[in-house]
PDB file of C-alpha atoms in Angstrom:
ATOM      1  CA  UNK A 285      -5.118  -7.212   1.613  1.00 47.00           C
ATOM      2  CA  UNK A 286      -8.960  -7.082   0.926  1.00 48.00           C
ATOM      3  CA  UNK A 287     -11.175  -4.910   2.800  1.00 47.00           C
ATOM      4  CA  UNK A 288     -14.580  -6.011   3.554  1.00 46.00           C
ATOM      5  CA  UNK A 289     -17.621  -3.952   4.859  1.00 47.00           C
ATOM      6  CA  UNK A 290     -17.425  -2.518   8.330  1.00 46.00           C
ATOM      7  CA  UNK A 291     -16.859  -5.360  10.583  1.00 50.00           C
ATOM      8  CA  UNK A 292     -19.976  -6.556  12.129  1.00 49.00           C
ATOM      9  CA  UNK A 293     -18.836  -6.661  15.526  1.00 51.00           C
ATOM     10  CA  UNK A 294     -17.879  -2.923  15.486  1.00 56.00           C
ATOM     11  CA  UNK A 295     -20.736  -1.370  12.962  1.00 61.00           C
ATOM     12  CA  UNK A 296     -22.881  -0.313  15.805  1.00 66.00           C
ATOM     13  CA  UNK A 297     -21.140   2.988  16.580  1.00 82.00           C
ATOM     14  CA  UNK A 298     -18.197   5.192  15.884  1.00 91.00           C
ATOM     15  CA  UNK A 299     -14.787   4.476  17.576  1.00 94.00           C
ATOM     16  CA  UNK A 300     -12.348   6.988  18.653  1.00 96.00           C
ATOM     17  CA  UNK A 301      -8.654   6.372  17.506  1.00 96.00           C
ATOM     18  CA  UNK A 302      -7.493   5.631  20.806  1.00 96.00           C
ATOM     19  CA  UNK A 303     -10.227   2.666  20.992  1.00 95.00           C
ATOM     20  CA  UNK A 304      -9.229   1.544  17.380  1.00 96.00           C
ATOM     21  CA  UNK A 305      -5.606   1.280  18.467  1.00 97.00           C
ATOM     22  CA  UNK A 306      -6.239  -0.547  21.747  1.00 95.00           C
ATOM     23  CA  UNK A 307      -8.385  -3.003  19.819  1.00 94.00           C
ATOM     24  CA  UNK A 308      -5.861  -3.591  17.120  1.00 95.00           C
ATOM     25  CA  UNK A 309      -3.032  -4.226  19.582  1.00 94.00           C
ATOM     26  CA  UNK A 310      -5.079  -7.318  20.689  1.00 93.00           C
ATOM     27  CA  UNK A 311      -6.834  -8.243  17.483  1.00 91.00           C
ATOM     28  CA  UNK A 312      -5.831 -11.495  15.601  1.00 89.00           C
ATOM     29  CA  UNK A 313      -6.708 -10.013  12.190  1.00 90.00           C
ATOM     30  CA  UNK A 314      -5.926  -6.713  10.802  1.00 93.00           C
ATOM     31  CA  UNK A 315      -8.411  -3.810  10.308  1.00 93.00           C
ATOM     32  CA  UNK A 316      -8.381  -0.514   8.649  1.00 93.00           C
ATOM     33  CA  UNK A 317      -9.919   2.456  10.508  1.00 94.00           C
ATOM     34  CA  UNK A 318     -11.349   5.541   8.746  1.00 93.00           C
ATOM     35  CA  UNK A 319     -13.439   8.367  10.375  1.00 93.00           C
ATOM     36  CA  UNK A 320     -14.774   6.182  13.383  1.00 94.00           C
ATOM     37  CA  UNK A 321     -15.437   3.195  11.434  1.00 91.00           C
ATOM     38  CA  UNK A 322     -13.465  -0.136  11.656  1.00 91.00           C
ATOM     39  CA  UNK A 323     -13.220  -2.511   8.537  1.00 89.00           C
ATOM     40  CA  UNK A 324     -11.879  -6.014   8.618  1.00 86.00           C
ATOM     41  CA  UNK A 325      -9.301  -7.177   6.133  1.00 87.00           C
ATOM     42  CA  UNK A 326      -9.234 -10.509   4.702  1.00 79.00           C
ATOM     43  CA  UNK A 327      -6.021 -12.507   3.721  1.00 81.00           C
ATOM     44  CA  UNK A 328      -4.896 -12.346   0.208  1.00 87.00           C
ATOM     45  CA  UNK A 329      -4.881 -14.981  -2.600  1.00 89.00           C
ATOM     46  CA  UNK A 330      -1.759 -16.878  -3.518  1.00 93.00           C
ATOM     47  CA  UNK A 331      -1.046 -14.749  -6.832  1.00 94.00           C
ATOM     48  CA  UNK A 332      -1.353 -11.725  -4.798  1.00 94.00           C
ATOM     49  CA  UNK A 333       1.173 -12.918  -2.116  1.00 95.00           C
ATOM     50  CA  UNK A 334       3.632 -14.279  -4.761  1.00 96.00           C
ATOM     51  CA  UNK A 335       3.589 -10.832  -6.578  1.00 97.00           C
ATOM     52  CA  UNK A 336       3.934  -9.076  -3.423  1.00 97.00           C
ATOM     53  CA  UNK A 337       6.989 -11.139  -2.350  1.00 97.00           C
ATOM     54  CA  UNK A 338       8.717 -10.569  -5.569  1.00 98.00           C
ATOM     55  CA  UNK A 339       8.336  -6.973  -5.240  1.00 98.00           C
ATOM     56  CA  UNK A 340       9.621  -6.821  -1.740  1.00 98.00           C
ATOM     57  CA  UNK A 341      12.708  -9.057  -2.293  1.00 98.00           C
ATOM     58  CA  UNK A 342      13.639  -6.990  -5.444  1.00 97.00           C
ATOM     59  CA  UNK A 343      13.274  -3.785  -3.627  1.00 98.00           C
ATOM     60  CA  UNK A 344      15.173  -5.158  -0.544  1.00 97.00           C
ATOM     61  CA  UNK A 345      18.234  -6.173  -2.664  1.00 97.00           C
ATOM     62  CA  UNK A 346      18.206  -3.018  -4.839  1.00 97.00           C
ATOM     63  CA  UNK A 347      17.943  -0.711  -1.834  1.00 98.00           C
ATOM     64  CA  UNK A 348      20.710  -2.341   0.257  1.00 96.00           C
ATOM     65  CA  UNK A 349      23.041   0.089   1.692  1.00 95.00           C
ATOM     66  CA  UNK A 350      20.891   3.176   0.879  1.00 96.00           C
ATOM     67  CA  UNK A 351      18.694   5.542   2.713  1.00 97.00           C
ATOM     68  CA  UNK A 352      15.468   4.021   1.678  1.00 98.00           C
ATOM     69  CA  UNK A 353      13.940   0.595   2.909  1.00 97.00           C
ATOM     70  CA  UNK A 354      10.959  -1.379   2.052  1.00 98.00           C
ATOM     71  CA  UNK A 355       8.472  -2.385   4.713  1.00 98.00           C
ATOM     72  CA  UNK A 356       5.762  -5.237   4.235  1.00 97.00           C
ATOM     73  CA  UNK A 357       1.871  -5.178   5.031  1.00 96.00           C
ATOM     74  CA  UNK A 358       2.503  -5.558   8.765  1.00 95.00           C
ATOM     75  CA  UNK A 359       3.591  -1.760   8.793  1.00 97.00           C
ATOM     76  CA  UNK A 360       0.338   0.139   9.746  1.00 98.00           C
ATOM     77  CA  UNK A 361       0.414   3.561   7.969  1.00 98.00           C
ATOM     78  CA  UNK A 362      -1.578   6.632   9.474  1.00 98.00           C
ATOM     79  CA  UNK A 363      -2.555   9.493   7.618  1.00 98.00           C
ATOM     80  CA  UNK A 364      -3.235  12.311  10.161  1.00 97.00           C
ATOM     81  CA  UNK A 365      -5.179  14.848   7.933  1.00 97.00           C
ATOM     82  CA  UNK A 366      -8.047  12.479   7.218  1.00 96.00           C
ATOM     83  CA  UNK A 367      -7.759   9.743   9.945  1.00 96.00           C
ATOM     84  CA  UNK A 368      -6.964   6.412   7.893  1.00 96.00           C
ATOM     85  CA  UNK A 369      -5.070   3.656   9.431  1.00 97.00           C
ATOM     86  CA  UNK A 370      -4.254   1.096   6.995  1.00 96.00           C
ATOM     87  CA  UNK A 371      -1.764  -1.461   6.021  1.00 96.00           C
ATOM     88  CA  UNK A 372      -0.187  -1.205   2.424  1.00 96.00           C
ATOM     89  CA  UNK A 373       1.064  -4.321   0.952  1.00 96.00           C
ATOM     90  CA  UNK A 374       4.590  -2.362   0.538  1.00 98.00           C
ATOM     91  CA  UNK A 375       5.482   0.904   1.743  1.00 98.00           C
ATOM     92  CA  UNK A 376       8.984   2.447   1.230  1.00 98.00           C
ATOM     93  CA  UNK A 377      10.559   4.850   3.740  1.00 98.00           C
ATOM     94  CA  UNK A 378      13.418   6.961   3.155  1.00 98.00           C
ATOM     95  CA  UNK A 379      15.479   8.679   5.777  1.00 96.00           C
ATOM     96  CA  UNK A 380      14.358   8.764   9.214  1.00 97.00           C
ATOM     97  CA  UNK A 381      10.842   7.085   9.860  1.00 98.00           C
ATOM     98  CA  UNK A 382       8.389   9.100  11.487  1.00 98.00           C
ATOM     99  CA  UNK A 383       5.558   7.754  13.640  1.00 98.00           C
ATOM    100  CA  UNK A 384       2.373   8.663  15.268  1.00 97.00           C
ATOM    101  CA  UNK A 385       3.477   9.657  18.789  1.00 95.00           C
ATOM    102  CA  UNK A 386       6.858   8.026  18.222  1.00 95.00           C
ATOM    103  CA  UNK A 387       5.117   4.654  18.818  1.00 95.00           C
ATOM    104  CA  UNK A 388       6.776   2.905  16.055  1.00 96.00           C
ATOM    105  CA  UNK A 389       3.617   1.213  15.284  1.00 96.00           C
ATOM    106  CA  UNK A 390       1.939   3.832  12.989  1.00 98.00           C
ATOM    107  CA  UNK A 391       4.161   5.178  10.215  1.00 98.00           C
ATOM    108  CA  UNK A 392       3.468   8.581   8.823  1.00 98.00           C
ATOM    109  CA  UNK A 393       6.061   9.376   6.235  1.00 98.00           C
ATOM    110  CA  UNK A 394       6.117   6.533   3.566  1.00 98.00           C
ATOM    111  CA  UNK A 395       7.775   7.845   0.178  1.00 98.00           C
ATOM    112  CA  UNK A 396       6.266   5.183  -1.949  1.00 98.00           C
ATOM    113  CA  UNK A 397       3.248   2.820  -1.367  1.00 98.00           C
ATOM    114  CA  UNK A 398       2.560  -0.228  -3.613  1.00 98.00           C
ATOM    115  CA  UNK A 399      -0.827  -1.873  -3.527  1.00 96.00           C
ATOM    116  CA  UNK A 400      -1.161  -5.322  -5.215  1.00 95.00           C
ATOM    117  CA  UNK A 401      -4.888  -5.271  -6.457  1.00 92.00           C
ATOM    118  CA  UNK A 402      -7.574  -7.743  -5.451  1.00 87.00           C
ATOM    119  CA  UNK A 403     -10.965  -8.218  -7.204  1.00 80.00           C
ATOM    120  CA  UNK A 404     -12.773  -6.668  -4.354  1.00 75.00           C
ATOM    121  CA  UNK A 405     -10.588  -3.696  -3.623  1.00 73.00           C
ATOM    122  CA  UNK A 406      -9.268  -2.776  -6.971  1.00 77.00           C
ATOM    123  CA  UNK A 407     -11.704   0.323  -7.497  1.00 77.00           C
ATOM    124  CA  UNK A 408     -11.127   1.517  -3.994  1.00 81.00           C
ATOM    125  CA  UNK A 409      -7.345   1.401  -4.405  1.00 80.00           C
ATOM    126  CA  UNK A 410      -7.734   3.466  -7.713  1.00 84.00           C
ATOM    127  CA  UNK A 411     -10.213   5.866  -6.447  1.00 83.00           C
ATOM    128  CA  UNK A 412     -10.974   6.702  -2.637  1.00 89.00           C
ATOM    129  CA  UNK A 413      -7.683   5.069  -1.243  1.00 92.00           C
ATOM    130  CA  UNK A 414      -5.509   7.066  -3.912  1.00 93.00           C
ATOM    131  CA  UNK A 415      -7.393  10.164  -2.764  1.00 93.00           C
ATOM    132  CA  UNK A 416      -6.745   9.520   0.984  1.00 95.00           C
ATOM    133  CA  UNK A 417      -2.977   8.474   0.214  1.00 97.00           C
ATOM    134  CA  UNK A 418      -2.461  11.932  -1.544  1.00 96.00           C
ATOM    135  CA  UNK A 419      -2.912  13.463   2.062  1.00 97.00           C
ATOM    136  CA  UNK A 420       0.660  11.968   3.031  1.00 98.00           C
ATOM    137  CA  UNK A 421       2.951  14.789   2.571  1.00 97.00           C
ATOM    138  CA  UNK A 422       5.961  12.674   2.153  1.00 98.00           C
ATOM    139  CA  UNK A 423       4.268  10.309  -0.523  1.00 98.00           C
ATOM    140  CA  UNK A 424       5.867  10.931  -4.209  1.00 97.00           C
ATOM    141  CA  UNK A 425       4.568   7.473  -5.874  1.00 98.00           C
ATOM    142  CA  UNK A 426       1.800   5.151  -5.702  1.00 97.00           C
ATOM    143  CA  UNK A 427       1.816   1.878  -7.606  1.00 97.00           C
ATOM    144  CA  UNK A 428      -1.002  -0.627  -8.368  1.00 97.00           C
ATOM    145  CA  UNK A 429      -0.187  -4.083  -9.565  1.00 97.00           C
ATOM    146  CA  UNK A 430      -2.507  -6.482 -10.777  1.00 95.00           C
ATOM    147  CA  UNK A 431      -1.400  -9.865  -9.914  1.00 94.00           C
ATOM    148  CA  UNK A 432      -3.875 -11.682 -12.587  1.00 92.00           C
ATOM    149  CA  UNK A 433      -2.598  -9.927 -15.523  1.00 94.00           C
ATOM    150  CA  UNK A 434       0.334  -7.919 -16.844  1.00 96.00           C
ATOM    151  CA  UNK A 435      -0.824  -4.479 -15.631  1.00 96.00           C
ATOM    152  CA  UNK A 436       0.852  -2.036 -13.663  1.00 97.00           C
ATOM    153  CA  UNK A 437      -0.358   1.805 -12.623  1.00 96.00           C
ATOM    154  CA  UNK A 438       2.327   4.009 -11.454  1.00 97.00           C
ATOM    155  CA  UNK A 439       1.370   7.305 -10.269  1.00 97.00           C
ATOM    156  CA  UNK A 440       4.110   9.882  -9.665  1.00 97.00           C
ATOM    157  CA  UNK A 441       4.327  13.709  -8.862  1.00 95.00           C
ATOM    158  CA  UNK A 442       5.659  15.079 -11.803  1.00 93.00           C
ATOM    159  CA  UNK A 443       8.101  18.392 -12.141  1.00 90.00           C
ATOM    160  CA  UNK A 444       4.974  20.618 -11.838  1.00 94.00           C
ATOM    161  CA  UNK A 445       3.775  19.158  -8.659  1.00 92.00           C
ATOM    162  CA  UNK A 446       0.953  17.192 -10.380  1.00 95.00           C
ATOM    163  CA  UNK A 447       0.119  13.401 -10.120  1.00 96.00           C
ATOM    164  CA  UNK A 448       0.811  11.676 -13.412  1.00 96.00           C
ATOM    165  CA  UNK A 449       0.059   8.089 -14.491  1.00 96.00           C
ATOM    166  CA  UNK A 450       2.475   5.702 -16.308  1.00 97.00           C
ATOM    167  CA  UNK A 451       1.059   2.407 -17.173  1.00 97.00           C
ATOM    168  CA  UNK A 452       3.047  -0.961 -18.021  1.00 98.00           C
ATOM    169  CA  UNK A 453       1.370  -3.728 -20.024  1.00 96.00           C
ATOM    170  CA  UNK A 454       4.167  -5.699 -21.328  1.00 96.00           C
ATOM    171  CA  UNK A 455       6.467  -8.424 -19.346  1.00 95.00           C
ATOM    172  CA  UNK A 456       9.375  -6.887 -21.507  1.00 95.00           C
ATOM    173  CA  UNK A 457       8.970  -3.433 -19.935  1.00 97.00           C
ATOM    174  CA  UNK A 458      10.796  -2.022 -16.686  1.00 98.00           C
ATOM    175  CA  UNK A 459       8.960  -0.338 -13.934  1.00 98.00           C
ATOM    176  CA  UNK A 460      10.787   2.980 -13.166  1.00 97.00           C
ATOM    177  CA  UNK A 461      10.288   4.016  -9.428  1.00 97.00           C
ATOM    178  CA  UNK A 462      11.540   7.506  -9.918  1.00 94.00           C
ATOM    179  CA  UNK A 463      11.460   8.596  -6.122  1.00 96.00           C
ATOM    180  CA  UNK A 464      13.870   5.994  -4.971  1.00 97.00           C
ATOM    181  CA  UNK A 465      15.704   5.728  -8.461  1.00 96.00           C
ATOM    182  CA  UNK A 466      14.956   1.800  -8.461  1.00 97.00           C
ATOM    183  CA  UNK A 467      13.973  -0.112 -11.660  1.00 97.00           C
ATOM    184  CA  UNK A 468      12.243  -3.373 -11.509  1.00 97.00           C
ATOM    185  CA  UNK A 469      11.743  -5.561 -14.652  1.00 97.00           C
ATOM    186  CA  UNK A 470       7.947  -6.753 -14.963  1.00 97.00           C
ATOM    187  CA  UNK A 471       9.370 -10.433 -15.599  1.00 95.00           C
ATOM    188  CA  UNK A 472      10.968 -10.222 -11.984  1.00 97.00           C
ATOM    189  CA  UNK A 473       7.728  -9.003 -10.605  1.00 97.00           C
ATOM    190  CA  UNK A 474       5.589 -11.660 -11.980  1.00 97.00           C
ATOM    191  CA  UNK A 475       8.120 -14.606 -11.554  1.00 96.00           C
ATOM    192  CA  UNK A 476       6.579 -17.773 -10.720  1.00 94.00           C
ATOM    193  CA  UNK A 477       2.872 -16.625 -11.395  1.00 93.00           C
ATOM    194  CA  UNK A 478       0.513 -18.227 -14.160  1.00 88.00           C
ATOM    195  CA  UNK A 479       0.998 -15.079 -16.157  1.00 87.00           C
ATOM    196  CA  UNK A 480       4.972 -15.771 -16.324  1.00 76.00           C
ATOM    197  CA  UNK A 481       4.159 -19.355 -17.235  1.00 68.00           C
ATOM    198  CA  UNK A 482       1.918 -18.369 -19.965  1.00 68.00           C
ATOM    199  CA  UNK A 483       4.246 -15.896 -21.794  1.00 58.00           C
TER     200      UNK A 483
END
């Protein structure tokens, strides 16, 4: 999803979390919330949708019968420590999902978050948003996928409790998602895209 500037209709004042949730329940498009501000999210492009769908389908098949399950971009994630409400492209929850006030709308404990990059949000996803995501106690891996070129940045917590980066730039490589013990071939991630056809 692409995040625009604060939505024009909401830019005049700060909103409480309760006000945001009430407005979002009636909204026809998605919005992020952060520290009183509401941001409109625009729909993604074809390549973005294709890559997201490929990853989701592979994860769903590989996690079948296991205690972890992938969730699509309709699942809103809330970070209590910093107030962010957002819609990751894919989140993976392991064990029992935890929700804000047990509402089943706002997930609190994703183990893995995957964002497929958009030109307007890639710097945000790599920088500020990653810093916000790190406030999720359950999060163990954060993966950024470029849908326009072969490029994946996988951040994971190493044995010393520090975030470490592993990059993948070759279609013959296999992405290792350590926290859920799943591997995804890059050619499966990019299947059907312009990148795959140019290989």
